[in-house]
mmCIF file of C-alpha atoms in Angstrom:
data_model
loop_
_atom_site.group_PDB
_atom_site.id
_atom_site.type_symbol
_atom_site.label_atom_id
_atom_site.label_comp_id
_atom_site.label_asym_id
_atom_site.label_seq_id
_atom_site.Cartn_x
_atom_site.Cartn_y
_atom_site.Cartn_z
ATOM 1 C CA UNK A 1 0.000 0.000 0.000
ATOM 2 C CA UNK A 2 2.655 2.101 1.104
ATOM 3 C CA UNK A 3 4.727 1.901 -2.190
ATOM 4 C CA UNK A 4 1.546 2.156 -4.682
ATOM 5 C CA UNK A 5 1.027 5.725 -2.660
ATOM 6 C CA UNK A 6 4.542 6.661 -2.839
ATOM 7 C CA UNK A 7 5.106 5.664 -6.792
ATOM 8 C CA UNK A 8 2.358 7.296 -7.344
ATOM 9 C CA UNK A 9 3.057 10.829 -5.722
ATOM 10 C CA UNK A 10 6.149 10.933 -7.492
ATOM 11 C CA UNK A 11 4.780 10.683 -10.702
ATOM 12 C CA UNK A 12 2.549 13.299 -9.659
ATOM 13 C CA UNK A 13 5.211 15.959 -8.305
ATOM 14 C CA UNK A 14 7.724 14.702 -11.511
ATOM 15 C CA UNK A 15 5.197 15.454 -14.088
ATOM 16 C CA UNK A 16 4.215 18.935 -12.591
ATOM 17 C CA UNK A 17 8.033 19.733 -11.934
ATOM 18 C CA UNK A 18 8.549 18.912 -15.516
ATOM 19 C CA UNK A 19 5.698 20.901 -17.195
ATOM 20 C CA UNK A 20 6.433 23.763 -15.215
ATOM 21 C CA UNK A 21 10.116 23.976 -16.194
ATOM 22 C CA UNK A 22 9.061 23.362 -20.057
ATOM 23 C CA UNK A 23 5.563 23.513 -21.458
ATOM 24 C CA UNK A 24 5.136 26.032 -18.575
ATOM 25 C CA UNK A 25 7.945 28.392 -20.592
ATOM 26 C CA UNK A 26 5.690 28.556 -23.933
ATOM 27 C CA UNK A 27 1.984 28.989 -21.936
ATOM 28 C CA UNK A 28 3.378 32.062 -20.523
ATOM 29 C CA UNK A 29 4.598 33.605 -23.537
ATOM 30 C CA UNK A 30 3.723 37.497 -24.253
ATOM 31 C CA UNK A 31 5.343 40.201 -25.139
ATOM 32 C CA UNK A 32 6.454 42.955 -23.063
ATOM 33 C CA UNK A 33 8.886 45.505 -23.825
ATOM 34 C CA UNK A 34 9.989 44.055 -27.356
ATOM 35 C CA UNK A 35 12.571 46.381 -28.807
ATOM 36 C CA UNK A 36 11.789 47.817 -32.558
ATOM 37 C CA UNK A 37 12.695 51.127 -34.415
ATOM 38 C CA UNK A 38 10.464 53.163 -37.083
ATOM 39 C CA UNK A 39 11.743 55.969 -39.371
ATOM 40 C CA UNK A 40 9.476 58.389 -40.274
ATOM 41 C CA UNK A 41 8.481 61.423 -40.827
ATOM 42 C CA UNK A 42 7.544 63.962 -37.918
ATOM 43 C CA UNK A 43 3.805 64.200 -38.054
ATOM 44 C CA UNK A 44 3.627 60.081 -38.597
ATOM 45 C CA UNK A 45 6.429 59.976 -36.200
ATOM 46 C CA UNK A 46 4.378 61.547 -33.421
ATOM 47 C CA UNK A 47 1.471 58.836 -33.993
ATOM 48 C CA UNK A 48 3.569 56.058 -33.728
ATOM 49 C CA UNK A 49 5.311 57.487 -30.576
ATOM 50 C CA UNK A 50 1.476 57.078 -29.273
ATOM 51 C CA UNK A 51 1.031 54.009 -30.702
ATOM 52 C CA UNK A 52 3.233 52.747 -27.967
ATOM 53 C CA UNK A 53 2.487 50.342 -25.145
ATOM 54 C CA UNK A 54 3.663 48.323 -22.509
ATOM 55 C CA UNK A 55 4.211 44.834 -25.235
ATOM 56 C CA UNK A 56 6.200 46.654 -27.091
ATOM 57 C CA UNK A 57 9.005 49.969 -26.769
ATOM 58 C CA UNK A 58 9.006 51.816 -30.391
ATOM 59 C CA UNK A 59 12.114 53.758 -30.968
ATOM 60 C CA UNK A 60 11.304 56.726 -33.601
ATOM 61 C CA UNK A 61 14.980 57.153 -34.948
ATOM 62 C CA UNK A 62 16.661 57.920 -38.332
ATOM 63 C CA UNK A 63 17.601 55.393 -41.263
ATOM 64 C CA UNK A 64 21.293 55.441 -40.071
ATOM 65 C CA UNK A 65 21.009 54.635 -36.923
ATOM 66 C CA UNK A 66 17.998 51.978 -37.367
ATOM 67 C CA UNK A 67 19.973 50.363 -39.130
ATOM 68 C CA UNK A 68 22.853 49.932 -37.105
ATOM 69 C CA UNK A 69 20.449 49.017 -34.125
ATOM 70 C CA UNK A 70 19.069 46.386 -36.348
ATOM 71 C CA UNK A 71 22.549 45.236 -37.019
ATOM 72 C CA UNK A 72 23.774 44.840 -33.653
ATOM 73 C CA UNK A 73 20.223 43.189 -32.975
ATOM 74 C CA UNK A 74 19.744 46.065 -29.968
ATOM 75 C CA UNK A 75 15.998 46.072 -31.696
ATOM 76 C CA UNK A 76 14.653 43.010 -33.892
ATOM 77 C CA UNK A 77 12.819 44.829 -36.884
ATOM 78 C CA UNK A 78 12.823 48.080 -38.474
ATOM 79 C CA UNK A 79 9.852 50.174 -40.136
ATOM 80 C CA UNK A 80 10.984 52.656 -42.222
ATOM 81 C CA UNK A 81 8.437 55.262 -43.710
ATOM 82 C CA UNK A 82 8.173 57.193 -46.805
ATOM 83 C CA UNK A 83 5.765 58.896 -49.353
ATOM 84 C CA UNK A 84 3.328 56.089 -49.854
ATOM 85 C CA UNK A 85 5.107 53.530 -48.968
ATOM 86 C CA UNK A 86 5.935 51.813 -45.711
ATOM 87 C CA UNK A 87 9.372 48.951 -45.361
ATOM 88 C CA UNK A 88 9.996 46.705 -43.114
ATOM 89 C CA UNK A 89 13.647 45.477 -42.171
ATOM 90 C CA UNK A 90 14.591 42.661 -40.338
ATOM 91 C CA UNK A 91 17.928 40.668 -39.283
ATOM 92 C CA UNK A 92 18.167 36.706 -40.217
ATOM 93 C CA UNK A 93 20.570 36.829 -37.377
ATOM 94 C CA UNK A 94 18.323 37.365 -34.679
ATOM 95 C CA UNK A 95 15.955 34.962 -32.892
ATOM 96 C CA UNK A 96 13.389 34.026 -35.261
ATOM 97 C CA UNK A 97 10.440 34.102 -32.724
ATOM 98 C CA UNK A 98 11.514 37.635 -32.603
ATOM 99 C CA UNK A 99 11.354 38.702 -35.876
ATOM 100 C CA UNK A 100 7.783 36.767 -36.287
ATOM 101 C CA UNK A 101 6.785 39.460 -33.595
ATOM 102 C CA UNK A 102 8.228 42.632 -35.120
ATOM 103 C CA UNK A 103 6.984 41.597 -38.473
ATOM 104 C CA UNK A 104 3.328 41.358 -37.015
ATOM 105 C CA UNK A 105 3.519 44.437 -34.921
ATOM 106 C CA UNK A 106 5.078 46.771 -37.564
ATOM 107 C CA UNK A 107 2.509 45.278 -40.130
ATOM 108 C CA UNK A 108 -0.208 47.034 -37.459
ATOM 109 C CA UNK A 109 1.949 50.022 -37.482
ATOM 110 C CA UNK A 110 2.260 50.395 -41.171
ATOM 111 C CA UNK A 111 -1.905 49.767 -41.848
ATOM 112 C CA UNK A 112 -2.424 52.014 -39.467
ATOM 113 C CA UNK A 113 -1.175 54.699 -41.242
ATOM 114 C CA UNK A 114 -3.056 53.363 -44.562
ATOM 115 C CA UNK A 115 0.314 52.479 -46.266
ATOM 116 C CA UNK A 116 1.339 49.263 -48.348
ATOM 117 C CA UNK A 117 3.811 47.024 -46.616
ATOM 118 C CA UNK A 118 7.254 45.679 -48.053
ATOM 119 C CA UNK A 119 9.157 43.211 -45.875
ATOM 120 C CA UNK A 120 12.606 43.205 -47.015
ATOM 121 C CA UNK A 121 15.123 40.550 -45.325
ATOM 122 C CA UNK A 122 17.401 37.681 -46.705
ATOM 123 C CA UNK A 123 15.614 34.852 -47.761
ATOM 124 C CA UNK A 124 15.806 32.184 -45.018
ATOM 125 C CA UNK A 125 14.701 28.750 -45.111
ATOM 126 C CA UNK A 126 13.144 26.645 -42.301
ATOM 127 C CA UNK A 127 15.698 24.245 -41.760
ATOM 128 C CA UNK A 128 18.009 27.507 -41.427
ATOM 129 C CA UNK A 129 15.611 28.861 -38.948
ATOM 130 C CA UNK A 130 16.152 25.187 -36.869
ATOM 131 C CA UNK A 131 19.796 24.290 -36.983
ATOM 132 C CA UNK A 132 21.214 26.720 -34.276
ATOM 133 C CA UNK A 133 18.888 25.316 -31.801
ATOM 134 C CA UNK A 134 18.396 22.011 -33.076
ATOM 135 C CA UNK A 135 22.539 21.412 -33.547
ATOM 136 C CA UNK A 136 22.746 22.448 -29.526
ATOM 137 C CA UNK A 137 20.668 20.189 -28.858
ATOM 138 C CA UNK A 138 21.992 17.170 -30.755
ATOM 139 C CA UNK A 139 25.567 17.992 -29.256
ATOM 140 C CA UNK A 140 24.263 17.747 -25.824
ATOM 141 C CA UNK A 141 22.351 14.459 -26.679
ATOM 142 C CA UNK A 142 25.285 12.738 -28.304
ATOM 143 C CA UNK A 143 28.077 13.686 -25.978
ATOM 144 C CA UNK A 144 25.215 12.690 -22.979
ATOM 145 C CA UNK A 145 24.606 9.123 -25.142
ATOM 146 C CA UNK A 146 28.518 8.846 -25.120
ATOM 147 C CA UNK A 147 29.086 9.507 -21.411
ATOM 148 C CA UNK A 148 26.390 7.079 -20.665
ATOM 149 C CA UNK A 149 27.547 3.924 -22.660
ATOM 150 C CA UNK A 150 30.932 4.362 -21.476
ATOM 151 C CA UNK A 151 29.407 4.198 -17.562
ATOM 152 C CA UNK A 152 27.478 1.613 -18.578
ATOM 153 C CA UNK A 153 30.023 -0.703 -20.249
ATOM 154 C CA UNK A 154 32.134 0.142 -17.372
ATOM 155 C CA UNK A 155 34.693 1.982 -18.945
ATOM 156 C CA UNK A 156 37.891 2.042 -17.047
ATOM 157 C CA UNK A 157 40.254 3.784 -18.917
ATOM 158 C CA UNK A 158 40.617 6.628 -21.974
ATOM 159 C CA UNK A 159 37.560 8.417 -20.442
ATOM 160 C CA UNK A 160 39.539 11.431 -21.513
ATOM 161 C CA UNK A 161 40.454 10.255 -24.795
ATOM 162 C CA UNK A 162 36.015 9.483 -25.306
ATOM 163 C CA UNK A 163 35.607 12.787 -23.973
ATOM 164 C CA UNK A 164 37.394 14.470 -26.787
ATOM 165 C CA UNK A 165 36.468 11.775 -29.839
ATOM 166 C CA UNK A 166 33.135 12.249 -28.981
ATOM 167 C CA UNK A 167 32.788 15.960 -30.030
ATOM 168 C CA UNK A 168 34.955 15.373 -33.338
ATOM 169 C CA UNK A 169 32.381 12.627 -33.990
ATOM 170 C CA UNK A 170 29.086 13.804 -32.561
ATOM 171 C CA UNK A 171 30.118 17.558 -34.728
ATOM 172 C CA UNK A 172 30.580 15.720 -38.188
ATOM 173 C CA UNK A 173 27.250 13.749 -37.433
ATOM 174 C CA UNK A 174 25.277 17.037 -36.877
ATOM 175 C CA UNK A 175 26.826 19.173 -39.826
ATOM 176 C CA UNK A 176 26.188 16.243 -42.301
ATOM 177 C CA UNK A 177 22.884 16.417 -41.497
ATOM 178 C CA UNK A 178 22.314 20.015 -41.465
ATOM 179 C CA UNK A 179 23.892 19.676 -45.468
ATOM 180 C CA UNK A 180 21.588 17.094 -46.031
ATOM 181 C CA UNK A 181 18.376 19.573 -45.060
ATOM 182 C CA UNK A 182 20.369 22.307 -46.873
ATOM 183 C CA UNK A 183 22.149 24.293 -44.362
ATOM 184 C CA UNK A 184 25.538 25.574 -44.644
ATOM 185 C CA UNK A 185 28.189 26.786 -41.756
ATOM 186 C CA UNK A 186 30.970 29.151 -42.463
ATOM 187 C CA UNK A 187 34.759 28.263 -40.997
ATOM 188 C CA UNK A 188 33.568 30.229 -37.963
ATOM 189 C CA UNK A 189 30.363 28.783 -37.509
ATOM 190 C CA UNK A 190 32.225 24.870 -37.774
ATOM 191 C CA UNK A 191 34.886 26.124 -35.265
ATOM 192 C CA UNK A 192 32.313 27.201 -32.285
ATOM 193 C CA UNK A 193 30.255 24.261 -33.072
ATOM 194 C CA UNK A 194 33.276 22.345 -32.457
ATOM 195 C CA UNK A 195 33.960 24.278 -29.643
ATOM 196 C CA UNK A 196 30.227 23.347 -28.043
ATOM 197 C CA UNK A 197 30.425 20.345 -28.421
ATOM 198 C CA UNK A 198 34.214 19.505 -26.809
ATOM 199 C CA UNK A 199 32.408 21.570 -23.569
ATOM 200 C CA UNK A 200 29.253 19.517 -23.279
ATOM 201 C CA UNK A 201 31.417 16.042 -23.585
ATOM 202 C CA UNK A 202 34.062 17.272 -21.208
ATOM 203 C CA UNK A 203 31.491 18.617 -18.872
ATOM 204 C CA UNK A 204 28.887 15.420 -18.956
ATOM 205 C CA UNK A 205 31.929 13.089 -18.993
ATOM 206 C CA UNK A 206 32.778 15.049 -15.830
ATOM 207 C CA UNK A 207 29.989 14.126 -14.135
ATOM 208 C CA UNK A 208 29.276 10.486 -15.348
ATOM 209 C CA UNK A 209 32.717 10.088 -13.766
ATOM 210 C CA UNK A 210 31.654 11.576 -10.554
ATOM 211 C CA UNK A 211 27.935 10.593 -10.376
ATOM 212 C CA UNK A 212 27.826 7.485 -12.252
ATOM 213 C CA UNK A 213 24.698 7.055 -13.785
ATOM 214 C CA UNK A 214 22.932 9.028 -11.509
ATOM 215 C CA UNK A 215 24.398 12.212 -13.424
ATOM 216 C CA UNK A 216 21.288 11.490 -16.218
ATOM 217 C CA UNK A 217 19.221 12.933 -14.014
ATOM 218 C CA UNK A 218 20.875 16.273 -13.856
ATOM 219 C CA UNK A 219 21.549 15.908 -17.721
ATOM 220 C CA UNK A 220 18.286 14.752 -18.556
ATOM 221 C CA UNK A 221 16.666 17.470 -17.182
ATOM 222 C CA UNK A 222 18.470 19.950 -18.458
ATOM 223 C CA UNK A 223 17.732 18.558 -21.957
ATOM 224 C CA UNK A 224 13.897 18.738 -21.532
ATOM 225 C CA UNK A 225 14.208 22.351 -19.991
ATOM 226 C CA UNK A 226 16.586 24.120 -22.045
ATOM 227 C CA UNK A 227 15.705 24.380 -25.320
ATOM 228 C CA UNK A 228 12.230 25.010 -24.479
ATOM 229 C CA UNK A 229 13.604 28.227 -22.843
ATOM 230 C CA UNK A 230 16.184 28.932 -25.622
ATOM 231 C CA UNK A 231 13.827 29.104 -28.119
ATOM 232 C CA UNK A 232 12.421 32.252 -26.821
ATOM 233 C CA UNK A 233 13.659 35.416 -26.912
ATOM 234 C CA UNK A 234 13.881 37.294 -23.207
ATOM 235 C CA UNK A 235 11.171 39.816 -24.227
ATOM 236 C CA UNK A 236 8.530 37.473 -24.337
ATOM 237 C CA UNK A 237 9.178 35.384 -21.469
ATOM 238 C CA UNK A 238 7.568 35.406 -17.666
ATOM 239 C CA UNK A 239 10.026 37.710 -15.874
ATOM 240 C CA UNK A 240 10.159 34.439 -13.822
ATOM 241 C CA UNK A 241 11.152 32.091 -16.277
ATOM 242 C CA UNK A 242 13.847 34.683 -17.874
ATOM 243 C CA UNK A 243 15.587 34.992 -14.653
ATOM 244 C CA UNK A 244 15.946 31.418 -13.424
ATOM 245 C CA UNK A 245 16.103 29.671 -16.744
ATOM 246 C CA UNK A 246 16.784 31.856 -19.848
ATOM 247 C CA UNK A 247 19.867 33.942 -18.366
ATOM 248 C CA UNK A 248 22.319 30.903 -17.647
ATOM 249 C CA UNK A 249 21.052 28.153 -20.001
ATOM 250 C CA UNK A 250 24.132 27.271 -22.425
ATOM 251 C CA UNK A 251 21.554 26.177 -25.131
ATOM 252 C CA UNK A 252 20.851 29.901 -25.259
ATOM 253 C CA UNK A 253 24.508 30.953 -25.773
ATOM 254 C CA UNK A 254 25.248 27.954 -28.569
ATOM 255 C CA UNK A 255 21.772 28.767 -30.473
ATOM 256 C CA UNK A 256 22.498 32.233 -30.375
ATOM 257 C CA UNK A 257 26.017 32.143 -31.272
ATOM 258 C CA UNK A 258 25.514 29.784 -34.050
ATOM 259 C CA UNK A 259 22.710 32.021 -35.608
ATOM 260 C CA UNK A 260 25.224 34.841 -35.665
ATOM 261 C CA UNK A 261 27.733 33.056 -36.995
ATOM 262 C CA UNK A 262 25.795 31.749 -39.828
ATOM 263 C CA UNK A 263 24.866 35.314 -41.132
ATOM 264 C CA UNK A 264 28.494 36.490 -40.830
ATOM 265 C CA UNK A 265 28.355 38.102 -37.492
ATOM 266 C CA UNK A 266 30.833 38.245 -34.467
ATOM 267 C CA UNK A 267 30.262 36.777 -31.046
ATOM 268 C CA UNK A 268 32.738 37.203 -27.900
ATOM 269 C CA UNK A 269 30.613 36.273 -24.778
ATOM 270 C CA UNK A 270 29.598 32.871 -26.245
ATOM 271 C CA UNK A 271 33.380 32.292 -26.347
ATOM 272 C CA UNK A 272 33.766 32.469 -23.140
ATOM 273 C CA UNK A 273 30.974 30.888 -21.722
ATOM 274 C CA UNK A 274 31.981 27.564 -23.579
ATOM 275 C CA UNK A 275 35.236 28.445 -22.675
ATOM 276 C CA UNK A 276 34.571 28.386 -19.042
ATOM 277 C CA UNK A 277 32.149 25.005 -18.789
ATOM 278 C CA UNK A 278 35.349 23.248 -21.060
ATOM 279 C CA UNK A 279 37.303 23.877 -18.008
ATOM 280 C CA UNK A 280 34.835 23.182 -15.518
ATOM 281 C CA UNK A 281 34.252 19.742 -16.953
ATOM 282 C CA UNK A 282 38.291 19.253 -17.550
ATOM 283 C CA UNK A 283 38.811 19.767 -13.834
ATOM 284 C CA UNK A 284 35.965 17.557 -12.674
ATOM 285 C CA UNK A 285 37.833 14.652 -15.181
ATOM 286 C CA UNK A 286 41.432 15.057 -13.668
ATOM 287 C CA UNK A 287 40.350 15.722 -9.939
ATOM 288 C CA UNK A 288 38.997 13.061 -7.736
ATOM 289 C CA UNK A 289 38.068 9.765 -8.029
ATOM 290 C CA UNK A 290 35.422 8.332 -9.666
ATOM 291 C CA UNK A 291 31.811 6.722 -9.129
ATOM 292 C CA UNK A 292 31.912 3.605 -7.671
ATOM 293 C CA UNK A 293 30.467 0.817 -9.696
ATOM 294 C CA UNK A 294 30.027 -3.014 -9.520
ATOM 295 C CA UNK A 295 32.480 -5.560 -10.402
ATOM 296 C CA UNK A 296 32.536 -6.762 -13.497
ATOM 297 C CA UNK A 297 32.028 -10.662 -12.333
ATOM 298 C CA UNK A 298 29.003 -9.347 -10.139
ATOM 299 C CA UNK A 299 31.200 -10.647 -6.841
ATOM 300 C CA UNK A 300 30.720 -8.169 -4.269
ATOM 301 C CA UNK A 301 34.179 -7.673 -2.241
ATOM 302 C CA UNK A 302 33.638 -8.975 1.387
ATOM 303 C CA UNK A 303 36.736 -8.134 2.644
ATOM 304 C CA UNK A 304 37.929 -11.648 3.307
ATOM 305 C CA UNK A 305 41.374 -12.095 2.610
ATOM 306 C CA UNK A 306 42.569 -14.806 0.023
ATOM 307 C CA UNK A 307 44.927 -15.951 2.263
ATOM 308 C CA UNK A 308 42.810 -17.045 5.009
ATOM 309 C CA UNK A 309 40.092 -18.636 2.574
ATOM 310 C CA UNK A 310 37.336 -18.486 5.447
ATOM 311 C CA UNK A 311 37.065 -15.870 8.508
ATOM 312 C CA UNK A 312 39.443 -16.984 11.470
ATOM 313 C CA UNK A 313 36.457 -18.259 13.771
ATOM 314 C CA UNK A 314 34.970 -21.016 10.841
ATOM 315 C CA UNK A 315 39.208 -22.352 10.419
ATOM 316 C CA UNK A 316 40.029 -22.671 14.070
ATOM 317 C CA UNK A 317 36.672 -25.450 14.207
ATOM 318 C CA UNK A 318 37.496 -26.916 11.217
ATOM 319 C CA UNK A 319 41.063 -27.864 12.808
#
């Protein structure tokens, strides 16, 4: 009775825990304070300035420097107004959920004022739109797969050596199916992919060594939680979620930096956020010892010594 109430329960509290941490993220979506910048001229400027609300902070600015806000993805579309004709401006390099929301909004803005819309961008495809996050993702599952089998064939030795193979191997998998939907990487895109997914193996195989199997449940979860939460962009999360999830997940930093990458942009902090969990998981390899884990004969150690054969009291009958 007691275990049927117990299993039970924590099903219960595991499937809440879970849905709160990711199907939680995407019911609480909306917008609030979602950067964009409009050129116009000074009478439409003033309506737009009125237009504004608490979903969304409109930045009435010239060409020149909308565009270098849109560049340096400080706002995620651009609506720039002239004689008849109203254009809209977005960056492939920013989060595409963001983008979807700045098209929609400046769309309103634009009708509002009676004018025909023009949405001018680089032409992006879906599976383009995917592979930052979806790439993160498969280097975390396939340096987490890797980490496992090794605990679970009891791996003694080279954990290192699987540690850095892994990455090499797990990269090459993801990229040659990213060509096969049609997505390309540049030389600097390849390298920080690379460089993602040496840190995830060195930082799983890090704690498989110190946790055993038992580290799947850390790993685990962090796989169903983070990309949920990556996905989004900060603007239209719960403040909640954005604090405790969005600003450390390192799904964020790898889809991010990716999607820059891709477009021929520059990243720095991404650098050294993979940077830093490479070393983290590097130290937890060389320091300490590791999980303890059965025999492989399934003969449990009793302490008896070989010499003695049975414990003292059994041989001093027996003689």
């Amino acid at each position: 009775m007691r275990t049927a109430l117990v299993t039970a329960v924590a099903g219960a509290v595991v499937a809440f825990l879970l849905g709160l941490l990711t199907f939680g993220v995407q019911a609480t979506v909306h917008p609030h304070d979602v950067p964009l910048a409009v050129v116009a001229p000074p009478p439409i400027a003033e309506r737009v300035k009125a237009a504004d609300s608490a979903e969304v902070d409109l930045k009435v600015v010239d060409a020149a420097e909308a565009r270098t806000l849109l560049a340096d993805k400080e706002v995620y579309g651009v609506l720039e107004i002239s004689p008849g004709q109203a254009t809209i401006r977005l960056n492939p390099a920013i989060n595409p959920s963001g983008t979807q929301v700045a098209q929609q909004v400046l769309t309103g803005v634009a009708q509002g004022a009676g004018l025909p819309v023009k949405v001018e961008t680089p032409a992006v495809t879906a599976a383009e739109r995917t592979a930052p996050l979806a790439a993160s993702a498969l280097l975390w599952v396939g340096g987490m797969i890797a980490g496992l089998l090794f605990v679970v064939l009891k791996g003694r030795r080279f954990r290192l050596l699987s540690a850095l193979l892994t990455p090499v191997l797990v990269s090459s998998s993801v990229v040659g199916l990213l060509a096969w939907w049609g997505v390309t990487f540049s030389t600097a895109a390849l390298t920080f992919l690379l460089a993602v997914a040496v840190s995830f193996a060195l930082l799983q195989a890090g704690l498989f060594k110190h946790l055993g199997i038992r580290a799947m449940g850390v790993l685990g979860l962090l796989y169903l939680m983070a990309p949920a939460v990556a996905g989004q962009v900060p603007e239209l999360l719960n403040p909640t979620y954005r604090a405790v999830l969005w600003s450390w997940t390192p799904f964020r930093f790898s889809a991010e930096g990716l999607r820059s990458l891709m477009y021929d942009g520059s990243i720095s902090t991404e650098w050294w956020v993979f940077g830093g969990i490479a070393l983290v998981g590097l130290v937890l390899l060389l320091a300490g010892k590791k999980a303890e884990t059965d025999r492989a004969d399934g003969v449990v150690d009793v302490g008896v010594h070989e010499a003695d054969g049975l414990p003292r009291a059994e041989r001093q009958h027996t003689a």
